[in-house]
Coordinates of C-alpha atoms in Angstrom, one line a residue:
M1 CA 0.1 -0.1 0.0
A2 CA 3.0 2.2 0.8
S3 CA 4.4 1.3 -2.5
S4 CA 1.1 2.0 -3.6
S5 CA 1.0 5.6 -2.5
S6 CA 3.9 6.5 -3.5
A7 CA 3.7 5.5 -7.0
A8 CA 0.9 8.0 -7.0
Q9 CA 2.7 10.7 -6.3
P10 CA 3.5 13.3 -9.5
A11 CA 7.1 13.4 -9.9
Q12 CA 9.1 16.2 -8.1
N13 CA 12.2 18.4 -9.2
S14 CA 15.0 18.8 -6.7
K15 CA 15.5 22.1 -5.5
F16 CA 19.5 22.1 -7.2
R17 CA 18.6 21.0 -10.7
V18 CA 14.9 23.6 -10.7
L19 CA 17.6 26.7 -9.5
T20 CA 20.1 25.3 -12.3
A21 CA 18.2 24.9 -15.2
S22 CA 16.2 28.0 -14.5
L23 CA 19.6 30.3 -14.4
V24 CA 21.4 28.4 -17.3
G25 CA 18.4 28.8 -19.4
T26 CA 18.1 32.7 -18.9
T27 CA 21.8 33.5 -18.9
I28 CA 22.0 31.7 -22.5
E29 CA 18.7 33.2 -23.4
F30 CA 20.5 37.1 -22.0
F31 CA 23.6 35.9 -23.5
D32 CA 22.1 35.6 -26.8
F33 CA 20.1 38.6 -26.4
Y34 CA 22.8 41.2 -25.2
I35 CA 26.4 40.2 -28.0
Y36 CA 23.5 41.3 -30.4
A37 CA 22.7 44.8 -28.3
T38 CA 26.9 45.0 -28.6
A39 CA 27.0 44.5 -31.8
A40 CA 24.2 46.6 -32.7
V41 CA 26.4 49.5 -31.3
I42 CA 29.4 48.7 -32.4
I43 CA 29.7 46.0 -35.2
F44 CA 26.7 46.2 -37.3
P45 CA 26.4 49.9 -38.6
H46 CA 29.4 49.3 -40.3
L47 CA 29.1 44.9 -41.9
F48 CA 24.9 45.8 -42.7
F49 CA 24.2 49.0 -43.3
P50 CA 27.0 51.0 -44.7
A51 CA 25.1 52.5 -47.3
S52 CA 24.4 55.4 -45.3
T53 CA 27.4 58.1 -45.2
D54 CA 25.6 59.6 -41.9
P55 CA 27.3 57.4 -39.2
T56 CA 24.2 58.2 -36.9
T57 CA 21.7 57.3 -39.6
A58 CA 23.4 54.1 -39.7
T59 CA 23.8 53.6 -35.9
I60 CA 19.9 54.5 -35.9
Q61 CA 18.8 51.6 -38.7
S62 CA 21.1 49.4 -36.5
L63 CA 19.0 49.7 -33.0
A64 CA 16.0 49.4 -35.2
T65 CA 16.4 46.1 -36.0
F66 CA 17.3 45.4 -32.0
A67 CA 14.0 47.1 -31.9
I68 CA 12.2 44.3 -34.1
A69 CA 12.8 41.8 -31.2
F70 CA 11.2 43.0 -28.8
I71 CA 7.9 43.4 -31.1
A72 CA 8.4 39.6 -31.8
R73 CA 8.7 39.4 -28.1
P74 CA 4.5 39.3 -27.3
I75 CA 4.0 37.2 -30.3
G76 CA 6.1 34.7 -28.9
A77 CA 5.1 35.2 -25.7
A78 CA 1.6 34.2 -26.6
L79 CA 2.9 31.2 -28.9
F80 CA 5.0 29.9 -26.2
G81 CA 2.4 30.8 -23.5
H82 CA -0.9 28.6 -25.3
L83 CA 1.8 26.0 -25.6
G84 CA 2.7 26.2 -22.0
D85 CA -0.4 26.5 -20.3
R86 CA -1.9 23.7 -22.9
I87 CA 1.0 20.4 -22.7
G88 CA 3.0 22.1 -19.8
R89 CA 6.3 24.3 -19.1
K90 CA 8.9 21.5 -20.1
A91 CA 8.7 21.0 -23.1
T92 CA 7.4 24.4 -23.8
L93 CA 10.8 25.9 -22.2
V94 CA 13.2 23.5 -24.5
A95 CA 11.2 24.7 -27.9
A96 CA 12.2 28.4 -26.9
L97 CA 15.6 27.9 -25.9
L98 CA 15.8 26.2 -29.4
T99 CA 14.2 28.9 -31.1
M100 CA 16.2 31.5 -29.5
G101 CA 19.4 29.4 -30.2
I102 CA 19.3 28.9 -33.8
S103 CA 18.5 32.2 -34.7
T104 CA 21.6 33.6 -32.8
V105 CA 24.0 30.6 -34.4
C106 CA 22.5 32.2 -37.8
I107 CA 23.5 35.3 -37.2
G108 CA 27.0 34.7 -36.9
L109 CA 27.1 32.9 -40.4
L110 CA 25.4 35.9 -42.3
P111 CA 27.1 37.6 -44.8
T112 CA 27.9 41.5 -44.8
Y113 CA 26.1 44.2 -46.8
A114 CA 29.3 44.2 -49.0
Q115 CA 28.9 41.1 -49.9
V116 CA 25.1 40.1 -50.8
G117 CA 24.4 43.9 -51.2
I118 CA 20.7 45.2 -49.1
A119 CA 19.7 41.0 -48.3
A120 CA 22.0 41.1 -45.8
P121 CA 19.9 43.8 -43.3
L122 CA 17.0 41.7 -43.5
M123 CA 18.5 38.4 -43.1
L124 CA 19.5 39.8 -40.0
A125 CA 16.5 41.6 -38.9
L126 CA 15.1 37.9 -39.8
C127 CA 17.1 36.0 -37.0
R128 CA 16.3 39.2 -34.9
L129 CA 12.9 37.9 -35.0
G130 CA 13.4 34.0 -34.4
Q131 CA 15.5 36.0 -31.2
G132 CA 12.4 38.0 -30.0
L133 CA 10.4 34.9 -30.7
G134 CA 12.5 32.7 -28.3
L135 CA 13.2 35.0 -25.5
G136 CA 9.3 35.9 -25.4
G137 CA 8.1 32.4 -24.0
E138 CA 11.7 31.5 -22.1
W139 CA 11.7 34.2 -19.7
S140 CA 7.9 33.7 -18.5
G141 CA 8.8 30.2 -18.1
A142 CA 11.7 30.3 -16.3
V143 CA 9.9 31.6 -13.6
L144 CA 7.3 29.5 -13.0
L145 CA 9.5 26.6 -13.1
A146 CA 11.7 28.3 -10.4
T147 CA 8.4 29.8 -8.3
E148 CA 6.2 27.0 -8.5
N149 CA 8.7 24.5 -7.4
A150 CA 9.2 27.2 -4.6
P151 CA 7.9 26.3 -0.9
E152 CA 6.1 28.8 0.5
G153 CA 7.8 31.7 1.7
K154 CA 10.2 31.3 -1.0
R155 CA 8.9 32.4 -4.1
A156 CA 10.4 36.2 -4.6
W157 CA 13.6 34.3 -3.3
Y158 CA 12.9 31.2 -6.2
G159 CA 11.9 33.7 -8.3
M160 CA 15.3 35.6 -8.4
F161 CA 17.1 32.8 -9.2
P162 CA 16.2 33.0 -13.3
Q163 CA 17.0 37.2 -13.2
L164 CA 20.2 36.3 -12.2
G165 CA 20.9 35.2 -15.9
A166 CA 20.3 38.4 -17.4
P167 CA 23.7 39.9 -15.1
I168 CA 25.9 36.8 -16.0
G169 CA 24.5 36.6 -19.5
F170 CA 25.9 40.7 -19.8
I171 CA 29.2 40.4 -18.4
L172 CA 29.7 36.4 -20.6
A173 CA 28.6 38.8 -23.3
T174 CA 30.6 42.2 -23.2
G175 CA 33.6 39.7 -21.7
S176 CA 33.3 37.7 -24.5
F177 CA 33.9 41.1 -26.9
L178 CA 36.2 42.4 -24.7
I179 CA 38.3 39.6 -24.6
L180 CA 38.1 38.7 -28.6
G181 CA 39.0 43.1 -29.2
A182 CA 42.2 42.3 -27.1
C183 CA 43.5 39.2 -29.2
M184 CA 42.8 40.1 -32.3
T185 CA 43.6 43.1 -34.6
E186 CA 40.4 45.2 -35.8
E187 CA 40.6 44.2 -39.0
A188 CA 40.4 41.0 -38.0
F189 CA 37.8 41.5 -35.5
M190 CA 35.5 43.5 -37.8
T191 CA 35.8 40.7 -40.7
W192 CA 35.3 37.8 -38.3
G193 CA 35.9 38.2 -35.0
W194 CA 32.9 39.8 -34.1
R195 CA 31.4 36.1 -35.2
I196 CA 32.3 34.0 -32.4
P197 CA 30.3 34.9 -29.9
F198 CA 27.1 33.9 -31.8
I199 CA 28.6 30.7 -33.2
S200 CA 29.6 29.6 -29.8
S201 CA 26.6 30.4 -28.4
A202 CA 26.0 27.1 -29.7
L203 CA 27.5 24.9 -27.0
L204 CA 26.0 27.1 -24.2
V205 CA 22.1 25.9 -26.0
I206 CA 23.2 22.0 -26.1
M207 CA 24.5 22.0 -22.5
G208 CA 20.9 24.3 -21.0
L209 CA 18.8 21.2 -23.5
W210 CA 20.6 19.0 -21.4
I211 CA 19.1 20.3 -17.7
R212 CA 15.5 20.9 -19.5
L213 CA 15.5 17.7 -20.4
K214 CA 16.1 16.2 -17.5
L215 CA 13.5 18.3 -15.7
H216 CA 9.6 17.4 -14.7
E217 CA 6.5 19.8 -15.1
T218 CA 6.1 21.7 -12.2
P219 CA 3.9 21.0 -9.3
A220 CA 1.3 23.7 -10.2
F221 CA 0.2 22.5 -13.8
Q222 CA 0.3 18.8 -12.9
N223 CA -2.4 20.2 -10.4
V224 CA -4.3 22.5 -13.6
L225 CA -4.0 18.9 -15.7
K226 CA -5.3 16.9 -12.6
K227 CA -8.4 18.8 -12.3
Q228 CA -8.5 18.9 -16.5
K229 CA -8.8 23.0 -15.9
E230 CA -6.5 23.5 -18.9
V231 CA -7.9 26.5 -20.6
N232 CA -8.5 26.1 -24.7
V233 CA -7.3 29.2 -25.9
P234 CA -5.5 30.8 -23.0
F235 CA -4.2 34.4 -24.5
I236 CA -8.3 35.0 -24.9
E237 CA -9.0 34.0 -21.4
V238 CA -6.2 37.0 -21.0
F239 CA -7.8 39.4 -22.7
K240 CA -11.5 38.5 -21.6
K241 CA -10.8 38.1 -18.2
H242 CA -7.5 39.3 -17.0
S243 CA -7.2 42.5 -18.9
R244 CA -6.6 44.8 -15.7
M245 CA -3.6 43.0 -14.8
L246 CA -2.1 42.4 -17.9
I247 CA -2.2 46.3 -18.4
L248 CA -1.6 47.4 -15.0
G249 CA 1.5 44.7 -15.0
T250 CA 3.1 46.0 -18.8
I251 CA 2.8 49.4 -17.1
A252 CA 4.9 48.7 -14.2
A253 CA 7.3 46.7 -15.7
I254 CA 7.9 49.9 -18.5
C255 CA 10.9 51.0 -15.6
T256 CA 12.8 47.8 -15.5
F257 CA 13.9 47.7 -19.5
V258 CA 13.9 52.1 -19.6
V259 CA 16.1 51.7 -16.7
F260 CA 18.5 49.6 -18.1
Y261 CA 18.5 50.1 -22.1
L262 CA 19.3 53.7 -21.2
T263 CA 22.2 52.6 -18.8
T264 CA 23.6 49.7 -21.1
V265 CA 22.7 50.4 -24.6
F266 CA 22.3 54.8 -24.9
A267 CA 24.7 54.8 -22.5
L268 CA 27.4 52.3 -24.3
N269 CA 26.7 54.3 -27.6
W270 CA 26.3 57.6 -26.7
G271 CA 29.9 57.3 -24.1
T272 CA 32.3 55.8 -27.5
T273 CA 30.4 58.2 -29.7
K274 CA 30.0 61.5 -28.3
L275 CA 32.2 61.6 -24.9
G276 CA 35.2 60.1 -26.0
Y277 CA 35.4 56.9 -24.2
S278 CA 36.9 53.7 -26.5
R279 CA 35.0 50.5 -27.0
A280 CA 36.7 48.6 -24.4
E281 CA 36.9 51.3 -22.1
F282 CA 33.3 51.8 -21.2
L283 CA 33.1 48.1 -21.4
E284 CA 35.1 47.7 -19.2
L285 CA 33.3 50.2 -16.8
Q286 CA 30.2 48.4 -18.1
L287 CA 31.1 44.9 -17.1
V288 CA 32.2 45.8 -13.6
A289 CA 29.6 47.9 -13.2
T290 CA 27.3 45.0 -13.9
L291 CA 28.6 43.3 -10.9
C292 CA 25.8 45.5 -8.7
F293 CA 23.7 44.4 -10.9
A294 CA 24.2 41.0 -10.4
A295 CA 24.6 42.1 -6.5
F296 CA 21.0 44.0 -6.1
I297 CA 18.5 41.0 -7.9
P298 CA 19.5 38.6 -4.4
L299 CA 19.0 41.9 -2.4
S300 CA 15.8 43.0 -4.1
A301 CA 14.2 39.1 -3.2
V302 CA 14.9 39.2 0.1
F303 CA 13.1 42.7 0.4
A304 CA 10.4 41.3 -1.1
E305 CA 10.6 38.3 1.2
K306 CA 10.1 40.6 3.8
F307 CA 8.4 43.8 3.0
G308 CA 6.1 42.5 0.3
R309 CA 6.5 42.4 -3.7
K310 CA 4.5 45.8 -3.8
A311 CA 5.9 48.1 -1.3
T312 CA 9.6 46.8 -2.7
S313 CA 9.1 47.6 -6.0
I314 CA 7.2 51.2 -5.5
G315 CA 10.8 52.5 -3.5
V316 CA 12.6 50.9 -6.1
C317 CA 10.4 53.4 -8.6
I318 CA 10.9 56.3 -6.9
V319 CA 14.6 55.9 -6.5
S320 CA 14.5 55.6 -9.6
A321 CA 13.0 58.3 -10.3
I322 CA 15.3 60.9 -8.6
F323 CA 18.6 59.1 -10.6
G324 CA 16.9 60.4 -14.2
L325 CA 17.1 64.1 -12.1
F326 CA 20.7 63.2 -12.1
F327 CA 21.7 61.4 -15.2
A328 CA 22.9 63.6 -17.6
D329 CA 25.3 65.7 -15.3
M330 CA 26.8 62.3 -14.1
L331 CA 26.8 60.4 -17.4
E332 CA 28.7 63.9 -18.9
S333 CA 30.9 65.1 -16.3
G334 CA 33.3 64.1 -18.1
N335 CA 34.8 62.4 -15.0
T336 CA 35.5 58.4 -15.4
L337 CA 34.9 57.6 -11.9
V338 CA 31.7 59.7 -11.8
V339 CA 30.8 57.7 -14.8
F340 CA 31.5 54.7 -13.6
L341 CA 29.7 55.3 -10.5
F342 CA 26.9 56.2 -12.7
L343 CA 27.1 53.2 -14.3
C344 CA 26.6 51.2 -10.5
I345 CA 24.3 53.2 -10.1
G346 CA 21.9 52.6 -12.8
L347 CA 23.0 48.7 -13.1
A348 CA 21.9 48.4 -9.0
I349 CA 18.6 50.4 -9.4
M350 CA 18.2 47.6 -12.4
G351 CA 18.9 44.8 -10.1
L352 CA 15.9 45.8 -7.3
T353 CA 14.0 46.6 -10.4
Y354 CA 14.3 43.7 -12.7
G355 CA 14.4 40.5 -9.0
P356 CA 11.1 40.8 -7.9
I357 CA 9.6 41.4 -11.3
G358 CA 9.1 37.7 -12.3
T359 CA 7.4 37.2 -9.4
V360 CA 5.0 39.8 -9.5
L361 CA 4.0 39.1 -13.1
S362 CA 3.4 35.3 -12.5
E363 CA 1.9 35.6 -9.2
I364 CA -1.2 38.2 -10.6
F365 CA -2.5 35.6 -13.3
P366 CA -3.7 32.1 -11.8
T367 CA -2.1 28.8 -13.3
S368 CA -4.5 27.7 -16.0
V369 CA -2.9 31.0 -17.7
R370 CA 0.0 32.6 -15.6
Y371 CA 2.4 31.0 -18.8
T372 CA 0.8 33.5 -21.0
G373 CA -0.3 36.3 -18.8
S374 CA 2.8 36.6 -17.0
A375 CA 5.0 36.3 -20.8
L376 CA 2.1 38.9 -22.5
T377 CA 3.0 41.6 -19.9
F378 CA 6.9 41.1 -19.8
N379 CA 7.4 41.2 -23.4
L380 CA 4.2 43.9 -23.8
A381 CA 6.3 45.6 -21.2
G382 CA 9.3 45.5 -23.6
I383 CA 7.9 46.7 -26.7
F384 CA 6.9 49.8 -24.8
G385 CA 10.4 50.3 -22.2
A386 CA 13.1 48.5 -24.3
S387 CA 12.5 48.2 -27.7
F388 CA 12.6 51.9 -29.1
A389 CA 14.2 52.9 -25.9
P390 CA 18.2 53.3 -27.0
V391 CA 16.8 54.9 -30.3
I392 CA 14.3 57.4 -28.6
A393 CA 17.4 58.1 -26.4
T394 CA 19.6 58.9 -29.1
K395 CA 17.1 61.3 -30.5
L396 CA 16.3 62.9 -27.4
A397 CA 20.0 63.8 -26.9
T398 CA 20.9 65.3 -30.1
N399 CA 18.4 67.4 -30.0
Y400 CA 17.2 68.4 -26.9
G401 CA 20.7 66.9 -24.6
L402 CA 20.9 64.5 -22.2
Y403 CA 18.8 65.9 -19.6
A404 CA 15.6 65.0 -21.7
V405 CA 16.9 61.3 -21.6
G406 CA 16.5 61.8 -17.5
Y407 CA 13.7 63.2 -17.8
Y408 CA 12.3 60.0 -20.1
L409 CA 13.7 57.9 -17.1
T410 CA 11.9 59.6 -14.4
A411 CA 8.7 59.8 -16.7
A412 CA 8.7 56.1 -17.2
S413 CA 9.8 55.5 -13.5
I414 CA 6.6 57.6 -12.1
L415 CA 4.6 55.5 -14.4
S416 CA 5.4 52.1 -13.6
L417 CA 5.2 53.7 -9.5
I418 CA 1.5 54.4 -9.9
A419 CA 1.1 50.8 -11.8
F420 CA 2.5 48.9 -8.9
L421 CA 0.0 51.6 -6.7
L422 CA -3.0 49.5 -8.3
I423 CA -1.5 46.6 -7.9
R424 CA -2.9 44.2 -5.0
E425 CA -0.1 42.6 -2.9
T426 CA 0.7 38.4 -3.3
K427 CA 2.7 37.5 -1.3
H428 CA 0.8 35.5 0.7
D429 CA -1.3 34.1 -2.3
D430 CA -1.5 30.4 -2.8
V431 CA -0.2 30.2 -6.6
N432 CA -0.1 26.7 -6.8
N433 CA -4.4 26.4 -6.3
Q434 CA -5.2 29.5 -8.4
I435 CA -6.3 27.2 -11.2

């Protein structure tokens, strides 16, 4: 009888396997995403958009392809969210990882504008679309893998592990370009060296697949299957019954995206083109400052467990809004130490806002549509908060000065603050039984 009872119990994932699978997967995804972000500033304007005689225009065109992925991410969220809420988290996570990985490797194999003309930027845009589709389904699944396997009172702590993949992926991406730039001539780097990070990501994808294929389905989704509560079309269900949370969650996450992409992609572009920093020098500053990003993610999880998700997020939005007022003075100070401090503060704020956002967005939706709902909110926020943020900031800085960029960050922070004020606290919710 004991043996029969044991056999009836659903298979459980070990804590180590859950946290490793969620962390490794998002590390790979964000590594792939960030090598594109870096290349979009320092490589692609020269190799894929040389028809433009104006360097600024070429950079804006390159950053426009960067934006394509954010437009594709809600589509990926709807597609993979449907699969995740219908067939389960595990299979969907594997599919999302493959979509992202294949697209990234293909970028490393693309011919340049000099070789095939206008076809080069078109193929680049197509690969970027694939990256966006994959990441649209990856992030939410990784967060759910962590939070739906978390013990009571530990959801924010478990939920921050996939978030750690962002700074680790950023460090790996930036570090790879720094190492390649130091080990080869500029001509070799621009000719073929830049391709190495894209192609080598295949090894990371294989590692991620090996870990994820060993997972069992999450207890929350097993409960949905047991009670036969799967939703036929989760996408429609989210819009019909959970539109308020969809809108508020999207607005709440905007600050997260704006603060990050202004501190990384925009700052890298502005620092190397307008402020006189070399590519290697500014990347080194960003690489070290990213340690603040990584360090403040666990801290945010501690705050979210102790004070609640809502209070923590509101406090961080206030800090971010204040930071926007000092944005211009610090970035264009002309003092490398102050610029480094600017990057550290900006990325520390990013860690504080990014750490609990996955937990927040997953907890405001019931299990039956949680994959789709959380994926849509996060990726719609990506469109409004990140896709055109570097382009908008570049235009604002060029036409009105850096102070306008700081005010842009402050406005985004206040907008997210209002949304968090309207979202209820979810710390004490029993998420595994919210069918």
